Coordinates of C-alpha atoms in Angstrom, one line a residue:
X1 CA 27.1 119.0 55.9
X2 CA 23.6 119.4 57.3
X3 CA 21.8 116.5 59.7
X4 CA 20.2 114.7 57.1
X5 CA 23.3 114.3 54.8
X6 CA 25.2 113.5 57.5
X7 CA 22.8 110.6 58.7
X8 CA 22.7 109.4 55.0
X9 CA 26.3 109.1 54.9
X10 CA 26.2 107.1 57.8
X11 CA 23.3 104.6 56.6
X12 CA 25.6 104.2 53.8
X13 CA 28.2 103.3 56.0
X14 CA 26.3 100.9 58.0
X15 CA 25.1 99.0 54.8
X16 CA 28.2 99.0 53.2
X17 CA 31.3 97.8 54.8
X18 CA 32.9 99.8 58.2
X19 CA 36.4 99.4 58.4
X20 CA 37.4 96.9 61.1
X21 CA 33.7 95.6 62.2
X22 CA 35.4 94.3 65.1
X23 CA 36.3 97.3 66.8
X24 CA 33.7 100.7 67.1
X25 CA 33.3 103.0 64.2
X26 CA 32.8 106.6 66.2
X27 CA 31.6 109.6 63.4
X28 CA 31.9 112.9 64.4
X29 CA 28.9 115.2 63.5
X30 CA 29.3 118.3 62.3
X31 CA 30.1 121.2 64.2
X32 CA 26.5 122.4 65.9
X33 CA 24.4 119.2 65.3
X34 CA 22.1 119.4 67.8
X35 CA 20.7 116.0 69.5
X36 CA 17.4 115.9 69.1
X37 CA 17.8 116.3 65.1
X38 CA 20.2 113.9 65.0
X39 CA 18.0 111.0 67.2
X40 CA 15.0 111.9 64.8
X41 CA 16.8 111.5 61.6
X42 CA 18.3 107.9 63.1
X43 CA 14.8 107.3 64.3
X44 CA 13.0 107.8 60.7
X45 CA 14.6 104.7 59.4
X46 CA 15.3 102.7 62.5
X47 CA 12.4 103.1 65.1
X48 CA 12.6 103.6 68.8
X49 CA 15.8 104.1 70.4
X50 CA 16.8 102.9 73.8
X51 CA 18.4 105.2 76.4
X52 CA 21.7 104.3 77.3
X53 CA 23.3 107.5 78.9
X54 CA 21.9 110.6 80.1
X55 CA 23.0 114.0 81.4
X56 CA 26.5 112.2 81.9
X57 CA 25.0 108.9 83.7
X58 CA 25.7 105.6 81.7
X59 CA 22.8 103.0 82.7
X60 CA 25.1 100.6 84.5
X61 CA 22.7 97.7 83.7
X62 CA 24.0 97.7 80.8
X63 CA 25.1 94.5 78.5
X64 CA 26.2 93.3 75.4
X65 CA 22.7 92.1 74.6
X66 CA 21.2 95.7 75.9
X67 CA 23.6 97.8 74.2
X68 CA 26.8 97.9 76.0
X69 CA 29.1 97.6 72.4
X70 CA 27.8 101.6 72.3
X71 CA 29.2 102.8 75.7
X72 CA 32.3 101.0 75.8
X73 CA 34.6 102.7 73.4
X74 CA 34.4 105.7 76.0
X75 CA 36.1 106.7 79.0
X76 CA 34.8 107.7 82.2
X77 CA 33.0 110.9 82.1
X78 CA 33.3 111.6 78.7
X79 CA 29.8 109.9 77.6
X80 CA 27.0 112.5 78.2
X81 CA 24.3 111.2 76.1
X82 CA 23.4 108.2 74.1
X83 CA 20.4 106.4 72.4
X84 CA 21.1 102.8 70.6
X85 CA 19.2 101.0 68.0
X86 CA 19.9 97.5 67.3
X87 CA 20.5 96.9 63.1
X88 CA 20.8 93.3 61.7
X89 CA 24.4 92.4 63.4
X90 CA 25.6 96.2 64.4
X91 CA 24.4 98.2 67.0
X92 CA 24.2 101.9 66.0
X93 CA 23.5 105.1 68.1
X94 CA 24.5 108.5 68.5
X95 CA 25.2 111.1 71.7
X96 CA 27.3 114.0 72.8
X97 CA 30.8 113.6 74.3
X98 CA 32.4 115.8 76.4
X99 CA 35.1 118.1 75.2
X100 CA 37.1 120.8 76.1
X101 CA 35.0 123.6 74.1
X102 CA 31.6 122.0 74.1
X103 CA 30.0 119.1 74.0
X104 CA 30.2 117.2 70.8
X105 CA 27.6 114.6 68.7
X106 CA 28.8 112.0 67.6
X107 CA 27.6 108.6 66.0
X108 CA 28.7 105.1 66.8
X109 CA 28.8 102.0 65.1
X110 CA 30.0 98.9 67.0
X111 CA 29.5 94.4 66.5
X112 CA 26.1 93.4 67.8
X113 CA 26.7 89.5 68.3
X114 CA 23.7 86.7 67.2
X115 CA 21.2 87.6 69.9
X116 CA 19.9 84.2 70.3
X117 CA 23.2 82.8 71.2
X118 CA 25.1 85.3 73.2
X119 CA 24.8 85.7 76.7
X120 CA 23.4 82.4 78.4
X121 CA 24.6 80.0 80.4
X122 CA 26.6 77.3 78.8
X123 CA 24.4 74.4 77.5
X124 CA 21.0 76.1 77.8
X125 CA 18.3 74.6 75.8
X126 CA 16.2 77.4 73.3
X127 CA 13.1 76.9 75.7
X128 CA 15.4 77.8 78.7
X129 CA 17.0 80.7 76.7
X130 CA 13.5 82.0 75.4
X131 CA 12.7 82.0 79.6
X132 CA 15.9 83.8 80.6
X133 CA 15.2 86.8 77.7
X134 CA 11.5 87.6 78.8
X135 CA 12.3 87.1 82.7
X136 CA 9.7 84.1 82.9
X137 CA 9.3 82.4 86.4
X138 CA 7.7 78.7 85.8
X139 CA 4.2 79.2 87.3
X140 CA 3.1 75.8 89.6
X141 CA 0.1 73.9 88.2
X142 CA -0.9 71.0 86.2
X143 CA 0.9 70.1 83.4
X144 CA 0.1 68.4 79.7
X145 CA 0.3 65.2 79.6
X146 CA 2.2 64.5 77.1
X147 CA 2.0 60.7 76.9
X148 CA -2.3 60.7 76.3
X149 CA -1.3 63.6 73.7
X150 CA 0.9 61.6 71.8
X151 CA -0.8 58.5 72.1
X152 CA -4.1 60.1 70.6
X153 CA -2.1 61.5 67.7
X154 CA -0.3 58.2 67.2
X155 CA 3.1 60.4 66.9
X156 CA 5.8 61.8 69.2
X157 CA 5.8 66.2 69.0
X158 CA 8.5 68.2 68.9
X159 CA 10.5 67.9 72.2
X160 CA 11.5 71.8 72.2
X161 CA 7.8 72.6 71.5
X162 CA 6.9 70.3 75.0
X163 CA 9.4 72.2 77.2
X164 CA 7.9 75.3 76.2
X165 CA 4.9 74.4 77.0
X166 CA 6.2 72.9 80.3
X167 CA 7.9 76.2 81.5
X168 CA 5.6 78.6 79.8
X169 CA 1.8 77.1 79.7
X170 CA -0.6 78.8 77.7
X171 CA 0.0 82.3 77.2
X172 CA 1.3 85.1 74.7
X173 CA 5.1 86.1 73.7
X174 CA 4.8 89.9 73.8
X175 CA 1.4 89.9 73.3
X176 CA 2.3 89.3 69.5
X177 CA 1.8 85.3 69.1
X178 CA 0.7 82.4 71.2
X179 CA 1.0 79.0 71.6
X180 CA -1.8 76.2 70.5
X181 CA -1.2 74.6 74.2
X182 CA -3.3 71.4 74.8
X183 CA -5.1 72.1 78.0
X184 CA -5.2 76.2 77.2
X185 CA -8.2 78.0 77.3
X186 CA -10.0 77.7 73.9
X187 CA -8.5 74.0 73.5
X188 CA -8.9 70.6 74.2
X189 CA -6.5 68.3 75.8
X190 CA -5.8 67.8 72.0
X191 CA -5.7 70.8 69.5
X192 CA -4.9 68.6 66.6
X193 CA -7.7 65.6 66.6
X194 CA -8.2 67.0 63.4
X195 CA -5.4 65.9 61.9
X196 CA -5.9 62.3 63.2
X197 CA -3.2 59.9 62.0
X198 CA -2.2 61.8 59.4
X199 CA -0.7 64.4 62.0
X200 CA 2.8 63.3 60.5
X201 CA 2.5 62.9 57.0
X202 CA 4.1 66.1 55.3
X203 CA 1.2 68.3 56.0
X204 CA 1.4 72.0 57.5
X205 CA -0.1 72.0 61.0
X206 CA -0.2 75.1 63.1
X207 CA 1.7 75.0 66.5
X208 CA 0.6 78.9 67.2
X209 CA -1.0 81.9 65.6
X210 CA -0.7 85.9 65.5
X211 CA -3.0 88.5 66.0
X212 CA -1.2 89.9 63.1
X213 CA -2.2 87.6 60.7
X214 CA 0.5 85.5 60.9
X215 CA 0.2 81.7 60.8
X216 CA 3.0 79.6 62.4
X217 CA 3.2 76.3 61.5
X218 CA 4.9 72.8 61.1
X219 CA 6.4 71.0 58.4
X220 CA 5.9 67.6 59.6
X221 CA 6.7 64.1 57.4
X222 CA 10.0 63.2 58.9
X223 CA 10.1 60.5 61.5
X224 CA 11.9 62.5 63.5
X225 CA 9.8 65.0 64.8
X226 CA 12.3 66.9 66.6
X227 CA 13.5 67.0 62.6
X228 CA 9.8 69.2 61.7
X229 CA 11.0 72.4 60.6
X230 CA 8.9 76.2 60.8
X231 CA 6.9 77.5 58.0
X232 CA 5.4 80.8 58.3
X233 CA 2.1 81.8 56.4
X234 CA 1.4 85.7 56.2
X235 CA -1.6 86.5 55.2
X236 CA -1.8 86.9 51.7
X237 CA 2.1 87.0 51.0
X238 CA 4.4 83.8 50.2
X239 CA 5.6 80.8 52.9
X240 CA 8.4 81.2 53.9
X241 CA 10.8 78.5 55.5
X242 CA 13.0 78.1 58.7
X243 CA 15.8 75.8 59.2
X244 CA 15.2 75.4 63.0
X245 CA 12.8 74.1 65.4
X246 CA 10.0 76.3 67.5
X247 CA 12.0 77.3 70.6
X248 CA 14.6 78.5 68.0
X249 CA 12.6 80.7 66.2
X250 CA 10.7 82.3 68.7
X251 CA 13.2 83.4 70.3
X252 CA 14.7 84.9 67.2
X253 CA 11.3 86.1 66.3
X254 CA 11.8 88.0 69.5
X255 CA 15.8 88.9 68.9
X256 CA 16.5 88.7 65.3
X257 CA 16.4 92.4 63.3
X258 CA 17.4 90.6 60.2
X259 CA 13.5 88.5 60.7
X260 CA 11.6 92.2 60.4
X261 CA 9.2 91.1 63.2
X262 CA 8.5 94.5 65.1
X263 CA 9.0 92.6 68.9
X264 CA 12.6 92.1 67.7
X265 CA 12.9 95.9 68.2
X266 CA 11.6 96.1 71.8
X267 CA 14.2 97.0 74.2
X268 CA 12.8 93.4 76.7
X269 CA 10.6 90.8 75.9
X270 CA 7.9 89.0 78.4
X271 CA 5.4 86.5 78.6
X272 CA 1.7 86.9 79.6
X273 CA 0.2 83.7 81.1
X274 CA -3.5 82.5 80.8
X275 CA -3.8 80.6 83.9
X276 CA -3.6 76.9 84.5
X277 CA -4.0 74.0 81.9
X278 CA -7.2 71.9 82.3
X279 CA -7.5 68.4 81.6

């Protein structure tokens, strides 16, 4: 079995159904695979890797979120080399283990757990999760004031869409999609006069855009606001729906294979802050 057929045999694997999920699924190669083959034919169909171990050294920052699941079915010394890619709810890779003769390739699958769930601190909001997975440091300065906002628009907003805006400020996830921040360069105190008292009434309205053509909106008519859900609007291409509020999906925009955004990819995340709000 050549490189190719043996990397189709695992996509197969991976999209059917490896025995005991729970536990690592380790494939060896065949005899002679070399590395670099191997990493390209995985790369053709799941993008960049990340490096986890090299020439025998095992990055020791590793974590579940970062690819840990990979490295741990090993035992000390025996990992030489290792790249990951992250796939829907697996993590997948392949390296060379030592062995008596001569190194050997192997591939790995192992349980990737939810990515926007695993790995915070006990109670953490979505906005405080989102600021923990791109390393943001709240930046002092003046802050929206919320109360004017609302009273202009006659209608309470989302209260995970205000903390973001109160740890973050105006800036850009990734450099992928941004925020309509009151106060933000471009903006007004109020992005949405607009909308004027019908803000609320069932209407799409836009709480942040894409350079890729993306719009990211609101679907407002509850009374609830903390109730509006997300819509997505590609460009030319169907809405599509979300079940969860803003901080939640931007942080699986970020996280979340199974979305197909290309940040959720990226081996870290950060944000990139335009400056101070005005009044």
């Amino acid at each position: 079995m050549g490189t190719k057929a043996f990397v189709d045999s695992f996509w197969r694997l991976i999209n059917g159904n490896p025995p005991n999920l729970d536990a690592p699924v380790i494939l060896e190669a065949p005899p002679g695979t070399d590395l670099h083959e191997l990493v390209a034919e995985f790369g053709r169909w799941a993008g960049q890797h990340r490096n986890l171990a090299a020439a025998g050294f095992v990055d020791p920052s590793l974590s579940k979120r970062t690819g840990l699941p990979l490295a741990e079915p090993f035992g000390a010394g025996e990992l030489l080399e290792m790249r990951g890619w992250v796939y829907r709810n697996r993590w997948v890779g392949c390296g060379l283990v030592a062995s008596p003769d001569c190194p050997r390739a192997v591939a790995v699958i192992a349980h990737r757990e939810d990515p926007a769930a695993a790995g915070f601190p006990q109670g953490a909001s979505w906005a405080e999760k989102l600021r923990i997975v791109t390393g943001w440091e709240p930046i002092p300065g003046p802050r929206a004031d919320w109360a004017a906002i609302e009273a202009d628009l006659d209608t309470r907003l989302p209260s995970d869409y205000k903390e973001i805006v109160d740890l973050f400020g105006a800036g850009s996830f990734d450099e992928y999609f941004e925020l309509a921040v009151p106060g933000g360069p471009g903006a007004g105190r109020n992005p949405w006069n607009r909308y004027g008292p019908d803000l609320a009434s069932g209407e799409l309205v836009p709480w942040g855009w894409s350079e890729y053509e993306l719009g990211l909106m609101w679907l407002t008519g509850s009374t609830d606001p903390d109730e509006w859900t997300v819509v997505t609007q590609p460009e030319g291409d169907d809405e599509q729906q979300f079940d969860c509020g803003v901080a939640e999906f931007i942080l699986r925009m970020l996280t979340d294979v199974q979305l197909g955004y290309p940040m959720s990819l990226a081996s870290g995340h950060f944000f990139v802050s335009y400056g101070p709000l005005h009044s």
